[in-house]
Each structure stands twice: as C-alpha cells, then as structure tokens.
XYZ file of C-alpha atoms in Angstrom:
536
model
C 25.834 35.853 1.373
C 24.421 38.695 2.103
C 26.584 41.943 2.073
C 24.597 45.047 1.646
C 24.081 47.280 4.548
C 20.450 48.452 3.011
C 19.532 44.847 3.360
C 19.841 45.062 6.834
C 16.407 44.967 7.532
C 15.977 41.395 6.116
C 18.679 40.370 8.144
C 18.462 42.607 11.382
C 21.075 40.300 13.160
C 23.854 39.751 10.221
C 27.621 40.477 10.306
C 28.426 42.233 7.289
C 30.545 40.068 5.043
C 30.400 37.029 7.267
C 28.796 33.765 6.736
C 28.310 30.712 9.184
C 29.574 26.961 8.438
C 26.392 26.566 6.134
C 27.200 29.858 4.055
C 24.408 31.291 5.445
C 24.570 35.324 6.929
C 26.226 35.082 10.278
C 23.848 36.107 12.719
C 25.749 38.089 15.255
C 24.181 36.658 18.787
C 24.483 33.293 17.346
C 28.093 33.585 16.080
C 31.517 34.648 16.644
C 32.615 37.007 19.867
C 34.357 34.711 22.905
C 31.975 31.929 22.747
C 34.501 31.138 19.439
C 37.256 32.636 20.519
C 37.723 30.582 23.529
C 37.556 27.596 21.255
C 40.479 29.192 19.095
C 42.456 30.228 22.135
C 42.153 26.588 23.435
C 43.872 25.229 19.772
C 46.820 28.126 20.394
C 47.437 26.496 23.797
C 47.575 23.295 22.457
C 50.079 24.000 19.465
C 52.208 26.223 21.484
C 52.765 23.457 24.140
C 53.548 21.007 21.353
C 55.799 23.446 19.539
C 57.631 24.717 22.651
C 58.144 21.000 24.038
C 60.384 20.245 20.575
C 61.691 23.655 20.669
C 62.605 24.876 24.012
C 64.667 21.645 25.150
C 66.282 21.398 21.439
C 69.687 22.240 22.282
C 69.794 19.229 24.889
C 68.763 17.169 22.406
C 71.367 18.343 18.948
C 74.260 17.934 21.999
C 73.113 15.126 23.842
C 72.165 12.141 21.690
C 72.785 13.302 18.648
C 76.148 14.534 20.041
C 76.554 18.224 18.094
C 78.645 20.866 19.510
C 77.142 23.667 21.023
C 78.008 26.142 18.243
C 76.689 24.080 15.833
C 73.619 23.125 17.725
C 72.841 26.706 18.228
C 73.065 27.381 14.684
C 71.360 24.446 13.690
C 68.503 26.167 15.821
C 68.521 29.004 14.669
C 68.396 28.262 11.064
C 65.522 25.859 12.168
C 63.646 29.064 14.015
C 64.126 30.822 11.235
C 62.506 28.383 8.619
C 59.805 27.811 10.651
C 58.917 31.831 11.110
C 59.551 32.240 7.237
C 57.053 29.603 6.473
C 53.723 31.044 7.488
C 54.516 33.748 4.515
C 53.309 30.402 2.093
C 50.771 29.255 4.515
C 48.926 32.846 4.891
C 49.180 33.047 1.080
C 47.738 29.855 0.655
C 45.084 30.596 2.922
C 44.118 34.081 2.191
C 44.320 33.066 -1.397
C 42.819 29.527 -2.114
C 41.962 27.490 0.757
C 40.547 29.653 3.397
C 41.904 29.704 6.820
C 39.640 26.908 8.300
C 40.720 24.517 5.857
C 44.516 25.530 6.231
C 44.475 24.827 10.186
C 42.974 21.472 9.395
C 45.502 20.681 6.902
C 48.683 22.284 9.031
C 47.135 20.175 12.180
C 47.288 16.711 10.332
C 50.955 17.453 9.597
C 51.830 18.590 12.767
C 50.354 15.084 13.818
C 52.625 13.193 11.378
C 55.862 15.299 11.982
C 55.453 14.796 15.744
C 54.967 10.940 15.145
C 58.064 10.767 13.185
C 59.855 12.477 15.700
C 59.038 10.093 18.413
C 60.180 7.299 16.329
C 63.519 9.444 15.511
C 64.240 9.800 18.642
C 63.785 5.794 19.666
C 66.616 4.974 17.073
C 69.618 6.651 18.999
C 69.067 4.391 21.600
C 68.704 1.261 19.469
C 72.201 2.306 18.082
C 73.767 2.596 21.131
C 72.142 -0.612 22.389
C 73.854 -2.182 19.029
C 77.063 -0.586 20.282
C 77.114 -2.419 23.786
C 76.677 1.034 25.803
C 73.551 1.624 27.534
C 74.865 5.237 28.317
C 74.509 8.677 25.916
C 78.384 8.629 24.295
C 78.252 10.479 21.025
C 81.967 10.427 20.911
C 81.993 6.874 21.242
C 79.106 5.976 19.518
C 77.793 8.580 17.336
C 73.983 8.434 16.145
C 73.403 6.588 12.801
C 72.659 8.753 9.573
C 69.293 7.097 9.366
C 68.509 8.862 12.791
C 69.537 11.877 11.855
C 68.258 11.877 8.528
C 64.832 11.482 10.377
C 64.852 13.620 12.937
C 65.598 16.545 10.956
C 63.162 15.329 8.124
C 60.550 15.515 11.157
C 62.026 18.353 12.468
C 61.415 20.222 9.420
C 57.997 18.808 8.216
C 57.127 20.280 11.608
C 57.997 23.641 10.943
C 56.055 23.324 7.496
C 52.942 22.086 9.700
C 53.521 25.675 11.828
C 53.959 27.572 8.861
C 50.045 26.522 7.950
C 48.480 26.430 11.479
C 50.335 30.087 13.124
C 49.014 33.013 11.215
C 45.696 31.293 10.073
C 44.867 30.407 13.840
C 45.448 33.773 14.960
C 43.518 35.842 12.240
C 40.853 33.543 12.341
C 40.374 34.014 15.966
C 40.476 37.808 15.275
C 37.785 37.045 12.471
C 35.230 36.603 15.480
C 35.071 40.118 16.408
C 33.689 42.520 13.922
C 35.495 45.735 14.107
C 32.446 47.890 12.828
C 30.844 47.046 15.698
C 32.099 49.139 18.739
C 31.577 46.611 21.509
C 33.629 44.163 19.589
C 36.068 46.062 18.198
C 36.855 46.628 21.656
C 36.528 42.998 22.389
C 39.484 42.102 19.760
C 41.982 44.388 21.052
C 41.807 42.901 24.347
C 41.477 39.414 22.266
C 45.263 39.865 21.509
C 46.136 40.061 25.226
C 44.293 37.117 26.298
C 45.207 35.394 23.315
C 49.092 35.680 24.272
C 48.380 34.619 27.750
C 46.930 31.455 26.501
C 50.412 31.240 24.274
C 51.999 31.658 27.250
C 50.320 29.121 29.380
C 50.761 26.438 26.611
C 54.511 27.362 26.636
C 54.549 27.256 30.509
C 53.453 23.398 30.780
C 55.748 22.676 27.674
C 58.955 23.916 29.414
C 57.788 22.763 32.930
C 56.363 19.233 31.957
C 58.237 18.343 28.847
C 61.464 19.082 29.595
C 61.362 17.436 32.801
C 60.154 14.266 30.936
C 62.800 14.634 28.165
C 65.419 15.107 30.059
C 64.694 12.151 33.185
C 62.232 9.939 31.349
C 62.357 9.855 27.977
C 62.801 11.569 24.804
C 60.256 9.083 22.934
C 57.972 9.983 25.487
C 58.731 13.762 25.392
C 57.958 13.967 21.966
C 54.991 11.934 21.591
C 52.709 13.670 24.368
C 52.789 16.558 22.205
C 51.565 14.303 19.373
C 48.634 13.618 21.535
C 47.758 17.183 22.263
C 47.597 18.093 18.498
C 45.182 15.322 18.062
C 43.277 17.192 20.870
C 43.655 20.519 19.690
C 42.480 19.445 16.074
C 38.991 17.866 17.831
C 38.494 20.869 20.083
C 38.857 23.051 16.848
C 36.187 21.053 14.857
C 33.856 20.982 17.903
C 33.607 24.902 17.560
C 32.719 24.631 13.316
C 28.873 25.870 14.413
C 29.740 28.829 16.079
C 32.557 30.599 14.113
C 32.165 33.187 11.182
C 33.313 32.779 8.329
C 34.810 35.118 5.443
C 34.865 34.538 1.745
C 37.989 34.614 -0.027
C 38.497 38.369 -1.769
C 38.446 39.323 -5.206
C 42.041 41.222 -4.293
C 43.706 38.502 -2.157
C 47.238 37.652 -3.683
C 46.224 34.488 -5.559
C 43.598 36.265 -7.291
C 45.559 39.256 -8.546
C 48.201 36.570 -9.422
C 45.549 34.858 -11.419
C 43.840 37.512 -13.164
C 46.930 39.233 -13.858
C 48.132 36.263 -15.899
C 45.102 35.626 -17.993
C 44.762 39.045 -18.453
C 47.862 39.725 -19.530
C 47.737 36.343 -21.732
C 44.494 37.838 -23.414
C 46.395 41.538 -23.533
C 43.487 43.197 -21.820
C 45.171 46.383 -20.775
C 41.836 48.287 -19.852
C 41.336 45.231 -17.096
C 44.643 45.405 -16.210
C 44.244 48.901 -15.135
C 40.827 48.214 -13.873
C 42.585 45.577 -11.674
C 45.428 47.155 -10.382
C 43.600 49.418 -8.181
C 42.477 46.692 -5.920
C 45.674 44.871 -6.036
C 48.072 47.722 -5.789
C 46.323 48.849 -2.527
C 47.269 45.424 -1.040
C 50.736 45.462 -1.932
C 51.151 48.883 -0.955
C 49.108 47.856 2.525
C 52.422 45.773 3.124
C 54.990 47.819 2.136
C 54.217 50.334 4.594
C 55.203 47.684 7.018
C 58.440 47.090 6.160
C 60.471 50.088 7.928
C 58.703 48.606 11.540
C 59.409 45.023 10.457
C 63.011 45.792 9.688
C 63.818 47.809 12.981
C 62.296 44.811 14.888
C 65.064 42.535 14.017
C 67.095 42.750 16.679
C 64.358 42.319 18.647
C 63.726 38.871 17.399
C 67.497 38.317 17.768
C 67.257 38.648 21.515
C 63.959 36.298 21.645
C 66.269 33.993 20.018
C 68.637 33.490 23.017
C 66.237 32.256 25.644
C 65.752 28.836 23.967
C 69.129 28.409 23.102
C 72.341 30.342 24.702
C 70.103 31.186 28.002
C 69.438 27.356 28.183
C 72.977 26.578 28.056
C 74.177 28.988 30.699
C 71.656 27.691 33.006
C 73.152 24.164 32.848
C 76.330 24.991 34.570
C 74.580 26.859 37.398
C 72.980 25.352 40.385
C 69.567 24.469 39.944
C 68.290 22.496 42.929
C 64.991 23.411 44.244
C 64.712 22.356 48.584
C 61.375 21.330 49.803
C 60.651 19.583 53.035
C 61.908 16.258 52.331
C 62.805 16.487 48.577
C 65.684 18.293 46.815
C 64.599 18.565 43.412
C 66.645 19.666 40.148
C 65.347 21.521 37.682
C 66.200 20.880 34.027
C 68.025 23.863 32.151
C 65.230 24.452 29.771
C 62.695 24.683 32.809
C 64.187 27.534 33.307
C 62.135 29.711 30.351
C 59.096 29.161 32.750
C 60.755 32.583 34.160
C 59.001 34.220 30.813
C 55.943 32.533 30.894
C 55.135 32.954 34.216
C 55.952 36.681 33.655
C 53.759 37.199 30.725
C 50.716 35.146 32.330
C 51.162 37.581 35.507
C 51.586 40.849 33.321
C 49.385 40.615 30.812
C 46.130 40.776 33.318
C 47.730 44.137 34.754
C 48.161 45.040 31.314
C 45.255 44.276 30.480
C 42.806 45.149 33.168
C 44.846 47.901 35.138
C 47.630 49.659 33.025
C 45.027 50.038 29.280
C 42.077 51.728 31.412
C 44.387 54.289 33.440
C 46.172 55.066 29.728
C 42.691 54.967 27.992
C 41.590 57.960 30.395
C 44.357 59.906 28.974
C 44.391 59.036 25.750
C 41.029 58.502 24.852
C 41.963 55.497 22.607
C 40.039 51.709 23.102
C 43.732 49.897 23.309
C 45.039 52.832 26.164
C 48.601 52.986 24.210
C 49.206 52.935 20.330
C 50.399 49.439 18.840
C 53.695 51.437 17.999
C 54.338 52.913 21.557
C 53.509 49.402 22.673
C 56.101 47.993 20.744
C 58.711 50.672 21.106
C 58.091 49.648 24.999
C 59.146 46.236 24.708
C 62.280 46.821 22.196
C 63.723 48.767 25.336
C 62.789 45.999 27.817
C 64.187 43.500 25.392
C 67.602 45.950 25.461
C 67.446 45.901 29.515
C 67.170 41.605 29.267
C 70.360 41.805 26.928
C 72.035 43.839 29.232
C 71.353 41.772 32.340
C 72.250 38.446 30.171
C 75.519 39.869 29.872
C 76.181 40.916 33.302
C 75.418 37.766 34.883
C 77.477 35.887 32.695
C 79.948 38.115 33.280
C 79.387 36.655 37.127
C 79.257 33.462 36.243
C 82.430 33.072 34.542
C 83.979 35.195 37.287
C 82.680 32.797 39.688
C 84.246 30.158 37.772
C 87.547 31.253 38.049
C 87.179 32.215 41.778
C 86.590 28.372 42.426
C 89.048 26.854 40.236
C 86.215 25.418 37.827
C 87.648 26.787 34.674
C 88.683 23.233 32.925
C 85.760 21.707 34.619
C 82.857 21.944 31.881
C 81.100 19.263 33.836
C 81.260 21.014 37.072
C 77.986 22.842 38.336
C 78.906 26.548 39.024
C 78.221 27.849 43.215
C 75.732 30.094 41.863
C 71.936 29.746 42.156
C 69.572 29.496 38.873
C 68.241 32.926 40.415
C 70.614 34.734 39.011
C 69.047 34.286 35.621
C 65.514 35.312 36.730
C 66.277 39.353 35.766
C 66.940 38.370 32.200
C 64.223 35.896 31.402
C 61.631 38.253 33.250
C 62.643 41.030 31.170
C 62.784 39.201 28.294
C 58.812 38.102 29.144
C 57.161 41.368 30.052
C 59.236 42.576 26.666
C 56.872 40.011 24.863
C 54.137 41.219 26.414
C 54.758 44.909 24.877
C 56.687 43.797 21.284
C 55.226 40.729 20.471
C 51.547 41.300 21.041
C 52.155 44.849 19.658
C 53.257 43.698 16.766
C 50.679 40.739 16.197
C 48.057 43.552 16.727
C 49.727 46.151 14.305
C 50.471 43.837 11.500
C 46.446 42.386 11.982
C 44.922 46.059 11.688
C 47.284 48.251 9.327
C 46.741 45.214 6.303
C 43.681 45.265 4.102
C 41.516 43.027 5.165
C 42.102 40.303 2.976
C 45.622 40.174 3.993
C 45.247 39.559 7.302
C 46.593 36.022 7.637
C 49.799 37.796 5.396
C 49.899 40.547 7.783
C 50.419 38.082 10.635
C 52.807 35.958 8.552
C 54.925 39.120 8.060
C 54.730 39.880 11.666
C 56.368 35.795 12.235
C 59.202 36.393 9.317
C 60.658 39.025 11.815
C 61.717 35.979 13.818
C 62.340 33.633 11.051
C 65.011 36.385 9.658
C 66.544 37.481 13.151
C 67.041 33.738 13.733
C 69.010 33.522 10.585
C 70.796 36.738 11.173
C 71.755 35.229 14.628
C 72.980 31.731 13.543
C 75.112 33.674 11.260
C 76.487 35.661 13.490
C 77.285 32.453 15.773
C 78.574 30.809 12.926
C 81.308 33.673 11.926
C 81.740 34.666 15.625
C 82.377 30.933 16.304
C 85.312 30.633 13.619
C 86.511 34.246 13.880
C 87.033 33.790 17.682
C 88.721 30.172 17.206
C 91.202 31.334 15.131
C 92.125 34.242 16.523
C 92.538 33.415 20.119
C 92.184 29.767 19.628
C 88.949 29.483 22.321
C 85.914 30.317 20.759
C 83.092 32.659 22.355
C 80.784 29.748 22.177
C 83.137 27.158 23.252
C 81.538 23.558 24.451
C 83.295 24.366 27.738
C 81.316 27.736 28.779
C 83.740 28.411 31.467
C 86.260 29.452 28.947
C 83.379 30.857 26.771
C 82.305 34.349 26.088
C 78.804 34.233 25.720
C 78.824 38.016 27.679
C 80.702 39.160 24.647
C 78.296 38.173 22.444
C 75.089 39.586 24.658
C 76.790 42.800 24.620
C 77.152 43.109 20.822
C 73.312 41.868 20.710
C 72.646 44.707 23.323
C 74.488 47.254 21.012
C 72.819 45.978 17.729
C 69.369 46.445 19.655
C 70.179 50.175 20.635
C 70.771 51.026 16.823
C 67.204 49.000 16.054
C 65.518 51.042 18.903
C 66.783 54.628 17.605
C 65.788 53.470 14.283
C 62.503 52.190 14.830
C 62.223 55.770 16.954
C 62.755 57.471 13.592
C 60.441 55.652 11.700
C 57.630 55.488 14.075
C 57.214 59.163 14.078
C 56.470 59.016 10.613
C 53.862 56.240 10.559
C 50.032 57.513 9.456
C 47.995 54.799 10.933
C 45.499 52.984 8.532
C 42.597 53.351 10.970
C 42.838 56.570 12.744
C 40.001 55.995 14.875
C 42.257 53.119 16.921
C 45.176 54.835 16.786
C 46.639 58.247 16.660
C 50.556 59.533 16.208
C 53.285 57.724 18.208
C-alpha cells in the first residue's frame, strides 16, 4: 500500500491510506464515493427493516403471546434495547482492532440471520402450546407459554442484539470511509452522506412498522419474524456485490487492541522506553474519546425520550380509535404502525434540511455543514423536550375522555378519540432525530482519532443503551412505588387508570435539565477539526 504523498506521481489517482479489495492503492475515480455508499446504504435499509420489524412491535408480543404485564414488558424491552445499544462498543472494538469493518459486517450478518431464524421458530411454540391446552385463542392467563418457548425467544432476541452490535457501528463507519475527508469535494459529500444515510435508515423503519406490524398483529408472528430473516440474507448479498468498489483502510498501530497488546508485551519485557514511545499515539486515542464524554452524558435524557416511541407510545395508541376509512374499506391501523409518523417526518424533513436549510445556513456561517454538529444536536434536544410535553398533554386529554365516557374500568374499550391526536408527539420525535441523532453520528465519527471511528459511532450508540437502562430502571421503581402508595401503578395494565402523563412530565423535566447542562458543555467544546466546525 502506498501512503507517502510524495509518491503520488507514481499513483496520480490514488487515495492516501486506502486500498482496494485486492490490496492495491485505491483509485479515486474507480472506488468509493456515492457508488460504494449506495451499496452500504441499501444494506442499512435492510438491517433497520429487520431490527425494527422485531423491536417496534415487541411490546405487543410480550403482552400478548408471552402474557407479560405492561410494566414488566416495558422494563424487559428497555433492558434489551440497552444491551443492544451497548454491544456495539464490543463490536467496534473488535472491528477497529482485529477483524476490520468489512469482515465484522459479514460475520454479524450471518449471526443476524441465525437469530431471526431462531426467533421465527420460537414464535411458533406458543401456538403449539396453546393447541395442546385445547385453546385456539391467545389466552396467557389460562394457558401460559411453555418455559422452553420463552427461553428460546429471549435467547434469539439477545443473539440478535449481539449481531447488531457488530453490524451497526461498522456499516455506518464503513460507508463514511468511502469519502476522503482530505478532498474538498468528497469532504462535503461525506457531511451529506450522514443525512442520506439516515433517510435510508428511516425508509427501512417506515416499511417495517407499516408492513410487519400488520403481518404480526393480523396474520402470523412467525411470518412477521421470518420476513426480516430473508431481508438480512438479501442485504448480505447486496453488500458482497459491492466489494470490488469499496475503499479499505488497514488496521492502524494505535488501535485499541494494538495498544493493549503492545502494552502487555512491553510491560512483560520491562521495556519502559518502548512504553514511553507508544504512549503518545495510544494516549491521543484515549484523550479523543474522553473529550466526547460531556456531550455523551448530557444526551442521555434524549435517549430516554427516544425509547418511549416503541413502548409506551404504542400502548397509548392501542387504546384509541385507529380506524382509517376509504371508499369501501374501513381499516384499523396496528398500534405499532403509528410509529410511521416518525419515519414519514424524517423522510420528508431530511431533503428539506439537506437541500434548503443547509445551503441557506452555509451562506451565513461559511461552514460546509451549514451549522456545527453541536448546534444541530442542541436543536434536536429542544424538539425532543417538546415531544414529551406534547405526549403528556395528549395523555391528559385521553384520560379525561375515558372518564367522561365512563370507560375508566373498561381497559379493552376503545376511547372515542382518534389516533391522530398522537401525531404531534411522533412528528416532533422524528424531526428531533434528524437534528440530534444525525448530529451525534457525525460528531462521534469526526471527533475521534481516525483509527477509532467505529468505536466513536459505538460510543454514540451507547447513549441509547444507557438511556434505555435508566428508562427501564425508572419504570420498575415508579411501578413499585406508585402501586405501594396508591394501589394503582402509573403503568397499570388498565391504561385508563394509569398515569403515563406523570411519567411523560418527569421525562420532560429531566430533558430540561439535560438541555441546560448540554448548552454549558457545548459552549466550551473545541472541535478537533476547526475547518469544518466553529465554536457552538
């Protein structure tokens, strides 16, 4: 591989530091850029379709075929989401240090398919068990699922989390690697890549929540879990088809694994001089990660709010009138499909942001990205706070309507209130993601050393892991405390007697505190690359 710019006369079209799939210097004109990025975005669409095809409607499966309570199901999902968001730290560590991003993506894809196949099998066991009980309906109280089906389900679910841990940080980092940040045109294209990446992400989620939630609720859970397995197989084939167009970056000497290995070796050899010479490169990597921690910590409240869309928002929507009337049809929207509001708002707003807002802002700020990444994240935190306020107000309206129509003690009754009341909280969540989530992705990719970029994106994902753990902990504690004090939990299975509005107001208060702390730390942050970002 050629890395010395002085040799560019021998290789006039190569990208410094990059090689192709044969190990030769990567040609700028024949590799990378949008051609390669589109292959990788297609893989992300399929992977998000698979992941959200399971996660978006998980609370319906847990409270339905598996017979869990609302509180325990929400806590279990938050715990699983937390693990799923933390495991990318391990996947990124292995990718940046030992396997490389390409190999990690291939291995993770195979594990993904195995987990989804196991999940499909586990979903068939409750039906078989009910048949043995002589019951043709899902009645968890009369015929609880067998321990083997529950064990297989959770084993499949956590294997899927493990597979995502390798897949998620590496695919995005590998996609961004296809643009050379030292080339003016490609540098601007890379900033745009993060926007269109998230657009593809949201398209996958959109199709999943619309199609798979309907299949799972009204046709078959087995088919609903089997379709994502096929999607992951197709995604792997698409990824492999693009191999000869990709730019690869060999593992660097200052990667985490290399630093650890050399530290152990030199300490064993008692070579203090070697340790001193090595500490500079490895220390820069550690310092680069530590600089992100204040931003990481202050965005945890955003992650806590983010987790409600697939849990409590879905249960909230299950009580409302979800009918959509057409000319001769009267369709009922599955509760999980209401998350389509988030995806539609993202898909609709990203082109506006990338093609209108960024060029306008660029004229004033002279920044290629229009605004700094920290400014973008801050705007997202404000919108996330607004979504919680909207959710609390709508829930207060829903509870008041239940009381007015005498439905408080009828948990199965449909509240005479349209599901469209939930649209504002979903839309605000979606637009908040365009700002905060995409901003966090770009920030964590750009502001870490080049050798640790998968680890940087994994650190971004861990925000949602810790946020889910905190959210699950709060749900469990509040459930026990409120039940003990008043006899009725904030998360009662009868949502007409619950108080989700109290929980939403609590999250709104925590979000306000997180926003104030974020603004304090963001003002003092100094960017690693001043050419792309100014002060906040």
